[in-house]
Coordinates of C-alpha atoms in Angstrom, one line a residue:
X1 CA -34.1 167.7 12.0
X2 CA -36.3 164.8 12.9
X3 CA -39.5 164.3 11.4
X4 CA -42.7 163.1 13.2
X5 CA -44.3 159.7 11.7
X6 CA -47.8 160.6 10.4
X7 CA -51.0 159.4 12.3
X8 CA -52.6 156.4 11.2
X9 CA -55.7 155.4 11.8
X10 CA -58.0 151.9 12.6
X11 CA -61.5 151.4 12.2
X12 CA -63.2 150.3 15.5
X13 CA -66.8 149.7 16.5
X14 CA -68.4 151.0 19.5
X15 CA -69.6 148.1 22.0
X16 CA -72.3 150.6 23.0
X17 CA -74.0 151.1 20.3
X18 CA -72.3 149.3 17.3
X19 CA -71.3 152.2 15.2
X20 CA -68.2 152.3 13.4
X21 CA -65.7 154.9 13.9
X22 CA -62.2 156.4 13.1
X23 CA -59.5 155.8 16.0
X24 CA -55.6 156.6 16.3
X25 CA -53.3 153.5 16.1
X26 CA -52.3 155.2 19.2
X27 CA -55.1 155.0 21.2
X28 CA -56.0 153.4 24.6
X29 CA -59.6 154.9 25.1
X30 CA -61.4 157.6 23.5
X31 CA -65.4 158.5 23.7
X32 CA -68.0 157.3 20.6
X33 CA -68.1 160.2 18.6
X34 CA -72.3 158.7 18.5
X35 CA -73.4 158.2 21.7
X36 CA -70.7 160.0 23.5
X37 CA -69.7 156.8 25.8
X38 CA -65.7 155.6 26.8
X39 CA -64.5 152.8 24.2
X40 CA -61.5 150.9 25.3
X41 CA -59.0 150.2 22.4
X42 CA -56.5 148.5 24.2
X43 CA -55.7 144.6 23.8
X44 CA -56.2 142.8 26.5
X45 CA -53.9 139.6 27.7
X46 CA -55.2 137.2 30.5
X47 CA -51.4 135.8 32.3
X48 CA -53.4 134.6 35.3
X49 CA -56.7 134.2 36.9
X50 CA -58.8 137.1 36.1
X51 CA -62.5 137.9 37.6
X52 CA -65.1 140.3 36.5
X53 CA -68.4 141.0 36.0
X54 CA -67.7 142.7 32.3
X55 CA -65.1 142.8 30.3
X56 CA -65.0 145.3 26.9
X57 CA -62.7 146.6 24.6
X58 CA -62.6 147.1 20.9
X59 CA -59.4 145.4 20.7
X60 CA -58.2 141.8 21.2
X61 CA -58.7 139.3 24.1
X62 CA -56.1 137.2 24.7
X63 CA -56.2 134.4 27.2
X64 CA -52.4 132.3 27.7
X65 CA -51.7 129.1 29.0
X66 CA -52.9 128.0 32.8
X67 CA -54.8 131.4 32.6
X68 CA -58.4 131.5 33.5
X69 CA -61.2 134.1 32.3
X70 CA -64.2 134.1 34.8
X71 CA -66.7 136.9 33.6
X72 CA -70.7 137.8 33.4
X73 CA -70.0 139.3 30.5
X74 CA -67.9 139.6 27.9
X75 CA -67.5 142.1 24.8
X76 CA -64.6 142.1 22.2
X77 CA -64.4 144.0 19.3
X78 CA -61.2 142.3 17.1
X79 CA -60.4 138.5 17.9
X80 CA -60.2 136.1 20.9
X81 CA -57.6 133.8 21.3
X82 CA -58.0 131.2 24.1
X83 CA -54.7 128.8 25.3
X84 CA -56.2 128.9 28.8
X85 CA -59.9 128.7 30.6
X86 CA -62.5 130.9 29.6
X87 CA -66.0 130.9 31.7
X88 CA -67.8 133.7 30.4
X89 CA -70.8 134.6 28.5
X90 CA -69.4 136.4 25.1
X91 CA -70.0 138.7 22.0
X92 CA -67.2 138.6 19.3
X93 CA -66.9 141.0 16.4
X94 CA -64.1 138.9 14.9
X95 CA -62.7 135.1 14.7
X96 CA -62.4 132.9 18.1
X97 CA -60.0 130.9 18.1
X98 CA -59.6 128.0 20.9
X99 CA -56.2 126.2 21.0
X100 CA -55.6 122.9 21.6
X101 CA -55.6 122.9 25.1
X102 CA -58.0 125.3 26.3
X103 CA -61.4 125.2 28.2
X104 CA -64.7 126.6 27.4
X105 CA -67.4 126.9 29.0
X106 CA -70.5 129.9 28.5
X107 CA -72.5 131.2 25.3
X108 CA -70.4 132.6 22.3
X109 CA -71.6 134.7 19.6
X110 CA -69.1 135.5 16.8
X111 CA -68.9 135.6 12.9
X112 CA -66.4 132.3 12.8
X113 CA -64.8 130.0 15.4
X114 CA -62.0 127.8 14.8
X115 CA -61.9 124.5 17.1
X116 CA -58.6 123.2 17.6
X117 CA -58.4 119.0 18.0
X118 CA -57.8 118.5 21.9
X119 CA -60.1 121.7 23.1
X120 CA -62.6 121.0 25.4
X121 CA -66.0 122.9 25.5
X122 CA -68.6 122.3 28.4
X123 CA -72.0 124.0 28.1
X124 CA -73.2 127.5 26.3
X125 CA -75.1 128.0 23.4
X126 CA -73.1 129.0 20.4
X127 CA -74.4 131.4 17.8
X128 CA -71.8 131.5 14.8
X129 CA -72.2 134.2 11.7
X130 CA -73.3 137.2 12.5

């Protein structure tokens, strides 16, 4: 007889109202169990252009090479990791890191940013530790 794997869980924050909560390892959305509102978990990769007005999960941003981020607004509750072109104006819960070849351009606010030689950042007001 097979046997089921047990749940495991991950702490996420809301980007609503920045509670912390309890979430499956398994799941792609779910509501606050504070304010009621939809969280998206998932992790989110960039391959090509990508345009929005907001962008928000409680997961990861990732943006790959020759892709390009163009938001209002941007919300991420785990990491960013840029290789491409972000434009965007952005609140980080975790590290951002910016490879060597990527493009920023917009306000950050995040706990820690790591700058690799060869980025290039035009513009924005950066706000680093929370």
């Amino acid at each position: 007889m097979q046997t089921l794997p047990s749940k495991t869980f991950r702490s996420a924050t809301c980007y609503h109202c920045g509670r912390l909560f309890q979430a499956s390892t398994h799941a792609i959305t779910l509501t606050c169990p504070h304010c009621y509102k939809r969280v998206g978990l998932q992790d989110l990769i960039i391959h090509g252009l990508h345009a929005s007005k907001t962008l928000e999960t409680a997961g990861l941003l990732i943006v790959e090479k020759k892709a390009w981020l163009k938001a209002g607004k941007v919300h991420i509750g785990e990491r960013i990791e840029v290789e491409g072109r972000v434009e965007a104006t952005v609140f980080c819960e975790g590290p951002v890191i910016l490879g060597p070849r990527s493009h920023w351009t917009g306000d950050l606010t995040a706990p820690s940013i790591h700058i690799s030689p060869g980025a290039i950042i035009t513009g924005g007001y950066f706000r680093i530790g929370l």
